[in-house]
PDB file of C-alpha atoms in Angstrom:
ATOM      1  CA  MET A   1      -0.054  -0.013   0.006  1.00 77.00           C
ATOM      2  CA  TYR A   2       1.236   3.512  -0.692  1.00 85.00           C
ATOM      3  CA  TYR A   3       0.311   6.947   0.357  1.00 82.00           C
ATOM      4  CA  GLN A   4      -2.527   8.510  -1.671  1.00 80.00           C
ATOM      5  CA  PRO A   5      -3.066  12.167  -0.709  1.00 77.00           C
ATOM      6  CA  LYS A   6      -6.544  13.485  -0.497  1.00 80.00           C
ATOM      7  CA  ARG A   7      -7.766  15.579  -3.476  1.00 78.00           C
ATOM      8  CA  ASN A   8      -8.402  18.605  -1.255  1.00 85.00           C
ATOM      9  CA  LEU A   9      -5.032  18.201   0.680  1.00 89.00           C
ATOM     10  CA  LEU A  10      -3.883  21.673  -0.189  1.00 92.00           C
ATOM     11  CA  ASP A  11      -7.270  23.505  -0.057  1.00 93.00           C
ATOM     12  CA  LYS A  12      -6.972  27.204   0.946  1.00 92.00           C
ATOM     13  CA  LYS A  13      -3.109  27.029   0.427  1.00 97.00           C
ATOM     14  CA  TYR A  14      -1.264  29.474  -1.632  1.00 98.00           C
ATOM     15  CA  ILE A  15       1.794  28.069  -3.531  1.00 98.00           C
ATOM     16  CA  MET A  16       4.162  29.747  -5.735  1.00 98.00           C
ATOM     17  CA  VAL A  17       6.148  27.789  -8.263  1.00 98.00           C
ATOM     18  CA  THR A  18       9.023  29.330 -10.028  1.00 98.00           C
ATOM     19  CA  GLY A  19      10.007  28.065 -13.577  1.00 98.00           C
ATOM     20  CA  ALA A  20       6.275  26.936 -13.709  1.00 98.00           C
ATOM     21  CA  GLY A  21       6.130  27.272 -17.590  1.00 98.00           C
ATOM     22  CA  ASP A  22       7.579  23.718 -18.303  1.00 96.00           C
ATOM     23  CA  GLY A  23       9.469  20.701 -16.929  1.00 97.00           C
ATOM     24  CA  ILE A  24       9.579  20.086 -13.125  1.00 97.00           C
ATOM     25  CA  GLY A  25       7.982  23.479 -12.249  1.00 98.00           C
ATOM     26  CA  ARG A  26       4.908  22.878 -14.577  1.00 98.00           C
ATOM     27  CA  GLU A  27       4.491  19.336 -13.130  1.00 98.00           C
ATOM     28  CA  ALA A  28       4.702  20.653  -9.562  1.00 98.00           C
ATOM     29  CA  ALA A  29       2.176  23.290 -10.384  1.00 98.00           C
ATOM     30  CA  LEU A  30      -0.345  20.845 -11.795  1.00 98.00           C
ATOM     31  CA  THR A  31       0.229  18.488  -8.985  1.00 96.00           C
ATOM     32  CA  TYR A  32      -0.463  21.143  -6.317  1.00 97.00           C
ATOM     33  CA  ALA A  33      -3.553  22.477  -8.246  1.00 97.00           C
ATOM     34  CA  ARG A  34      -4.804  19.018  -8.539  1.00 95.00           C
ATOM     35  CA  HIS A  35      -4.787  18.837  -4.638  1.00 95.00           C
ATOM     36  CA  GLY A  36      -6.652  21.988  -4.293  1.00 96.00           C
ATOM     37  CA  ALA A  37      -3.907  24.660  -3.925  1.00 97.00           C
ATOM     38  CA  SER A  38      -4.159  28.140  -5.367  1.00 97.00           C
ATOM     39  CA  VAL A  39      -1.023  28.145  -7.445  1.00 98.00           C
ATOM     40  CA  LEU A  40       0.882  31.173  -8.314  1.00 98.00           C
ATOM     41  CA  LEU A  41       2.916  30.529 -11.597  1.00 98.00           C
ATOM     42  CA  LEU A  42       6.104  32.447 -11.827  1.00 98.00           C
ATOM     43  CA  GLY A  43       8.319  32.475 -14.847  1.00 98.00           C
ATOM     44  CA  ARG A  44       9.784  34.599 -17.691  1.00 97.00           C
ATOM     45  CA  THR A  45       7.709  33.287 -20.586  1.00 98.00           C
ATOM     46  CA  GLU A  46       4.162  34.433 -20.240  1.00 98.00           C
ATOM     47  CA  HIS A  47       2.495  32.245 -22.976  1.00 98.00           C
ATOM     48  CA  LYS A  48       4.027  29.105 -21.217  1.00 98.00           C
ATOM     49  CA  LEU A  49       2.611  30.139 -17.876  1.00 98.00           C
ATOM     50  CA  ASN A  50      -0.803  30.815 -19.532  1.00 98.00           C
ATOM     51  CA  THR A  51      -0.755  27.485 -21.054  1.00 98.00           C
ATOM     52  CA  VAL A  52      -0.204  25.973 -17.550  1.00 98.00           C
ATOM     53  CA  LYS A  53      -2.883  28.172 -16.059  1.00 98.00           C
ATOM     54  CA  GLN A  54      -5.365  26.934 -18.704  1.00 98.00           C
ATOM     55  CA  THR A  55      -4.473  23.310 -18.105  1.00 98.00           C
ATOM     56  CA  ILE A  56      -5.101  23.879 -14.381  1.00 98.00           C
ATOM     57  CA  GLU A  57      -8.488  25.539 -14.883  1.00 96.00           C
ATOM     58  CA  GLU A  58      -9.546  22.943 -17.566  1.00 97.00           C
ATOM     59  CA  ALA A  59      -8.861  20.201 -14.944  1.00 96.00           C
ATOM     60  CA  GLY A  60     -11.337  21.954 -12.500  1.00 95.00           C
ATOM     61  CA  GLY A  61      -8.402  23.477 -10.331  1.00 95.00           C
ATOM     62  CA  ARG A  62      -8.710  27.012  -8.761  1.00 94.00           C
ATOM     63  CA  GLU A  63      -7.807  29.906 -10.834  1.00 94.00           C
ATOM     64  CA  ALA A  64      -4.106  30.084 -10.953  1.00 97.00           C
ATOM     65  CA  ARG A  65      -2.247  33.445 -11.047  1.00 98.00           C
ATOM     66  CA  VAL A  66       0.438  34.113 -13.780  1.00 98.00           C
ATOM     67  CA  LEU A  67       3.364  36.256 -12.608  1.00 98.00           C
ATOM     68  CA  VAL A  68       6.023  37.179 -15.160  1.00 98.00           C
ATOM     69  CA  LEU A  69       9.413  37.797 -13.739  1.00 98.00           C
ATOM     70  CA  ASP A  70      12.782  36.984 -15.201  1.00 97.00           C
ATOM     71  CA  LEU A  71      15.006  35.904 -12.239  1.00 97.00           C
ATOM     72  CA  ALA A  72      18.051  37.063 -14.311  1.00 97.00           C
ATOM     73  CA  CYS A  73      16.902  40.634 -13.045  1.00 96.00           C
ATOM     74  CA  THR A  74      19.573  42.115 -10.838  1.00 92.00           C
ATOM     75  CA  GLU A  75      17.536  45.095  -9.534  1.00 96.00           C
ATOM     76  CA  PRO A  76      15.523  44.528  -6.223  1.00 97.00           C
ATOM     77  CA  ALA A  77      12.705  46.790  -7.219  1.00 98.00           C
ATOM     78  CA  PRO A  78      10.676  44.224  -9.447  1.00 98.00           C
ATOM     79  CA  TYR A  79      11.051  41.607  -6.689  1.00 98.00           C
ATOM     80  CA  GLN A  80       9.713  44.302  -4.179  1.00 98.00           C
ATOM     81  CA  ARG A  81       6.859  45.221  -6.464  1.00 98.00           C
ATOM     82  CA  LEU A  82       5.867  41.569  -6.860  1.00 98.00           C
ATOM     83  CA  ALA A  83       5.946  41.011  -2.993  1.00 98.00           C
ATOM     84  CA  LYS A  84       3.847  44.235  -2.486  1.00 98.00           C
ATOM     85  CA  SER A  85       1.266  43.209  -5.021  1.00 97.00           C
ATOM     86  CA  LEU A  86       0.905  39.755  -3.499  1.00 98.00           C
ATOM     87  CA  THR A  87       0.687  41.109   0.155  1.00 97.00           C
ATOM     88  CA  ASP A  88      -2.096  43.132  -1.010  1.00 97.00           C
ATOM     89  CA  GLU A  89      -3.873  40.302  -2.609  1.00 96.00           C
ATOM     90  CA  ILE A  90      -3.302  37.050  -0.414  1.00 97.00           C
ATOM     91  CA  PRO A  91      -3.173  36.679   3.273  1.00 97.00           C
ATOM     92  CA  HIS A  92      -0.084  34.424   3.316  1.00 98.00           C
ATOM     93  CA  LEU A  93       2.160  32.231   1.322  1.00 98.00           C
ATOM     94  CA  ASP A  94       2.120  28.498   2.224  1.00 98.00           C
ATOM     95  CA  GLY A  95       4.724  27.464  -0.101  1.00 98.00           C
ATOM     96  CA  LEU A  96       7.527  28.745  -2.308  1.00 98.00           C
ATOM     97  CA  ILE A  97       9.137  26.244  -4.722  1.00 98.00           C
ATOM     98  CA  ASN A  98      12.332  27.727  -6.018  1.00 98.00           C
ATOM     99  CA  ASN A  99      12.630  25.742  -9.194  1.00 97.00           C
ATOM    100  CA  ALA A 100      13.653  28.078 -11.810  1.00 97.00           C
ATOM    101  CA  GLY A 101      17.201  27.661 -13.121  1.00 95.00           C
ATOM    102  CA  LEU A 102      19.510  27.765 -16.094  1.00 95.00           C
ATOM    103  CA  LEU A 103      21.841  25.067 -17.065  1.00 95.00           C
ATOM    104  CA  GLY A 104      24.342  27.062 -18.915  1.00 95.00           C
ATOM    105  CA  GLU A 105      27.154  25.405 -20.820  1.00 94.00           C
ATOM    106  CA  ILE A 106      28.468  22.060 -20.303  1.00 95.00           C
ATOM    107  CA  ALA A 107      32.035  22.588 -20.830  1.00 96.00           C
ATOM    108  CA  PRO A 108      35.406  22.688 -19.143  1.00 96.00           C
ATOM    109  CA  MET A 109      36.053  25.548 -16.712  1.00 95.00           C
ATOM    110  CA  ALA A 110      38.610  26.923 -19.190  1.00 96.00           C
ATOM    111  CA  LYS A 111      35.851  27.171 -21.847  1.00 96.00           C
ATOM    112  CA  GLN A 112      32.951  28.713 -19.665  1.00 95.00           C
ATOM    113  CA  THR A 113      32.129  32.146 -21.072  1.00 97.00           C
ATOM    114  CA  PRO A 114      31.853  34.819 -18.596  1.00 97.00           C
ATOM    115  CA  ALA A 115      28.390  36.069 -19.969  1.00 97.00           C
ATOM    116  CA  CYS A 116      26.784  32.559 -19.589  1.00 97.00           C
ATOM    117  CA  TRP A 117      28.397  32.169 -16.176  1.00 97.00           C
ATOM    118  CA  SER A 118      27.005  35.438 -14.999  1.00 97.00           C
ATOM    119  CA  GLU A 119      23.435  34.710 -16.387  1.00 97.00           C
ATOM    120  CA  VAL A 120      23.456  31.258 -14.560  1.00 97.00           C
ATOM    121  CA  MET A 121      24.469  32.893 -11.277  1.00 97.00           C
ATOM    122  CA  ALA A 122      22.048  35.748 -11.737  1.00 97.00           C
ATOM    123  CA  VAL A 123      19.043  33.258 -12.212  1.00 97.00           C
ATOM    124  CA  ASN A 124      20.120  30.182 -10.081  1.00 97.00           C
ATOM    125  CA  ILE A 125      21.362  32.199  -7.149  1.00 97.00           C
ATOM    126  CA  ASN A 126      20.813  36.124  -7.119  1.00 97.00           C
ATOM    127  CA  GLY A 127      17.266  35.956  -8.379  1.00 97.00           C
ATOM    128  CA  THR A 128      16.348  33.158  -6.164  1.00 97.00           C
ATOM    129  CA  PHE A 129      17.759  34.918  -3.172  1.00 98.00           C
ATOM    130  CA  MET A 130      16.004  38.108  -3.878  1.00 98.00           C
ATOM    131  CA  LEU A 131      12.557  36.451  -4.490  1.00 98.00           C
ATOM    132  CA  THR A 132      12.993  34.318  -1.374  1.00 98.00           C
ATOM    133  CA  GLN A 133      13.997  37.324   0.702  1.00 98.00           C
ATOM    134  CA  VAL A 134      11.101  39.562  -0.292  1.00 98.00           C
ATOM    135  CA  LEU A 135       8.501  36.607   0.221  1.00 98.00           C
ATOM    136  CA  LEU A 136       9.700  35.681   3.519  1.00 98.00           C
ATOM    137  CA  PRO A 137       7.274  37.952   5.336  1.00 98.00           C
ATOM    138  CA  LEU A 138       4.371  36.423   3.442  1.00 98.00           C
ATOM    139  CA  LEU A 139       5.569  32.831   4.084  1.00 98.00           C
ATOM    140  CA  LEU A 140       5.917  33.582   7.903  1.00 97.00           C
ATOM    141  CA  LYS A 141       2.277  34.687   8.043  1.00 97.00           C
ATOM    142  CA  ALA A 142       1.303  31.022   7.066  1.00 97.00           C
ATOM    143  CA  SER A 143       0.688  28.543   9.735  1.00 95.00           C
ATOM    144  CA  SER A 144       3.182  25.862   8.399  1.00 94.00           C
ATOM    145  CA  PRO A 145       5.046  27.289   5.405  1.00 96.00           C
ATOM    146  CA  SER A 146       7.378  25.372   3.116  1.00 96.00           C
ATOM    147  CA  LEU A 147      10.320  26.638   1.298  1.00 97.00           C
ATOM    148  CA  ILE A 148      11.755  24.211  -1.230  1.00 96.00           C
ATOM    149  CA  PHE A 149      14.696  24.718  -3.629  1.00 96.00           C
ATOM    150  CA  SER A 150      15.475  22.461  -6.541  1.00 94.00           C
ATOM    151  CA  THR A 151      19.142  21.314  -6.623  1.00 93.00           C
ATOM    152  CA  SER A 152      21.215  18.647  -8.167  1.00 93.00           C
ATOM    153  CA  SER A 153      23.723  15.884  -7.288  1.00 92.00           C
ATOM    154  CA  VAL A 154      26.386  18.356  -8.957  1.00 89.00           C
ATOM    155  CA  GLY A 155      25.563  20.745  -6.121  1.00 89.00           C
ATOM    156  CA  ARG A 156      27.033  18.284  -3.504  1.00 90.00           C
ATOM    157  CA  GLN A 157      29.747  16.655  -5.561  1.00 92.00           C
ATOM    158  CA  GLY A 158      31.451  18.637  -8.323  1.00 91.00           C
ATOM    159  CA  ARG A 159      31.611  17.093 -11.829  1.00 93.00           C
ATOM    160  CA  ALA A 160      33.861  18.000 -14.703  1.00 95.00           C
ATOM    161  CA  ASN A 161      32.278  20.183 -17.322  1.00 95.00           C
ATOM    162  CA  TRP A 162      29.330  21.207 -15.180  1.00 94.00           C
ATOM    163  CA  GLY A 163      30.913  24.633 -14.345  1.00 94.00           C
ATOM    164  CA  ALA A 164      28.476  27.535 -13.587  1.00 96.00           C
ATOM    165  CA  TYR A 165      25.495  25.181 -12.993  1.00 95.00           C
ATOM    166  CA  SER A 166      27.456  23.006 -10.403  1.00 96.00           C
ATOM    167  CA  VAL A 167      28.724  26.016  -8.515  1.00 96.00           C
ATOM    168  CA  SER A 168      25.274  27.513  -8.621  1.00 96.00           C
ATOM    169  CA  LYS A 169      23.716  24.414  -6.996  1.00 97.00           C
ATOM    170  CA  PHE A 170      26.535  24.259  -4.338  1.00 96.00           C
ATOM    171  CA  ALA A 171      25.460  27.931  -3.445  1.00 96.00           C
ATOM    172  CA  THR A 172      21.764  26.850  -3.444  1.00 96.00           C
ATOM    173  CA  GLU A 173      22.758  24.038  -0.981  1.00 95.00           C
ATOM    174  CA  GLY A 174      24.408  26.551   1.228  1.00 96.00           C
ATOM    175  CA  MET A 175      21.519  29.095   0.996  1.00 97.00           C
ATOM    176  CA  MET A 176      19.114  26.193   2.068  1.00 95.00           C
ATOM    177  CA  GLN A 177      21.275  25.379   5.035  1.00 95.00           C
ATOM    178  CA  VAL A 178      21.525  29.033   6.125  1.00 97.00           C
ATOM    179  CA  LEU A 179      17.702  29.480   5.820  1.00 96.00           C
ATOM    180  CA  ALA A 180      16.977  26.202   7.697  1.00 95.00           C
ATOM    181  CA  GLU A 181      19.254  27.468  10.629  1.00 95.00           C
ATOM    182  CA  GLU A 182      17.577  30.791  10.684  1.00 96.00           C
ATOM    183  CA  TYR A 183      14.026  29.449  10.509  1.00 93.00           C
ATOM    184  CA  PRO A 184      13.943  26.139  12.261  1.00 89.00           C
ATOM    185  CA  ALA A 185      10.742  24.179  11.927  1.00 79.00           C
ATOM    186  CA  SER A 186       8.590  24.558  15.027  1.00 59.00           C
TER     187      SER A 186
END
């Protein structure tokens, strides 16, 4: 016998999924919606997010909200505006799934281009940090919030040719550890 969650397990829960337009993010958003969550779909490609929103609604899920934001953005203002808008619209945030990320180049360190390196770090670390930071107050209003980060085995054990991605996932692991120490489960 295996665990089968109730269809309404996440009823009245607000969950944001980054990178929700495709891949793991899309599947996470669809799954949360199937179990009753109000899903906030965040990504940089509006038409992909709208497709996920439509899929959720056609399946009978709650109306999802599309939030367009490119985590490559290095200015804090768009993140702050997003948090302010959400604070005005929802009472709390039950979950934040930091899934968005860039792979970059699979090449030896000597061949990693600075532009690609910078973009991977901007999205995978800096954007994720800035989004998490501005959403912490909303998360802390929830009775039992969850903060989840997507990472990789190359973030725990470096592997040749994985360059910026591997280093960004090491940093993600570190960010998770720091936040776990700062906000222990009660």
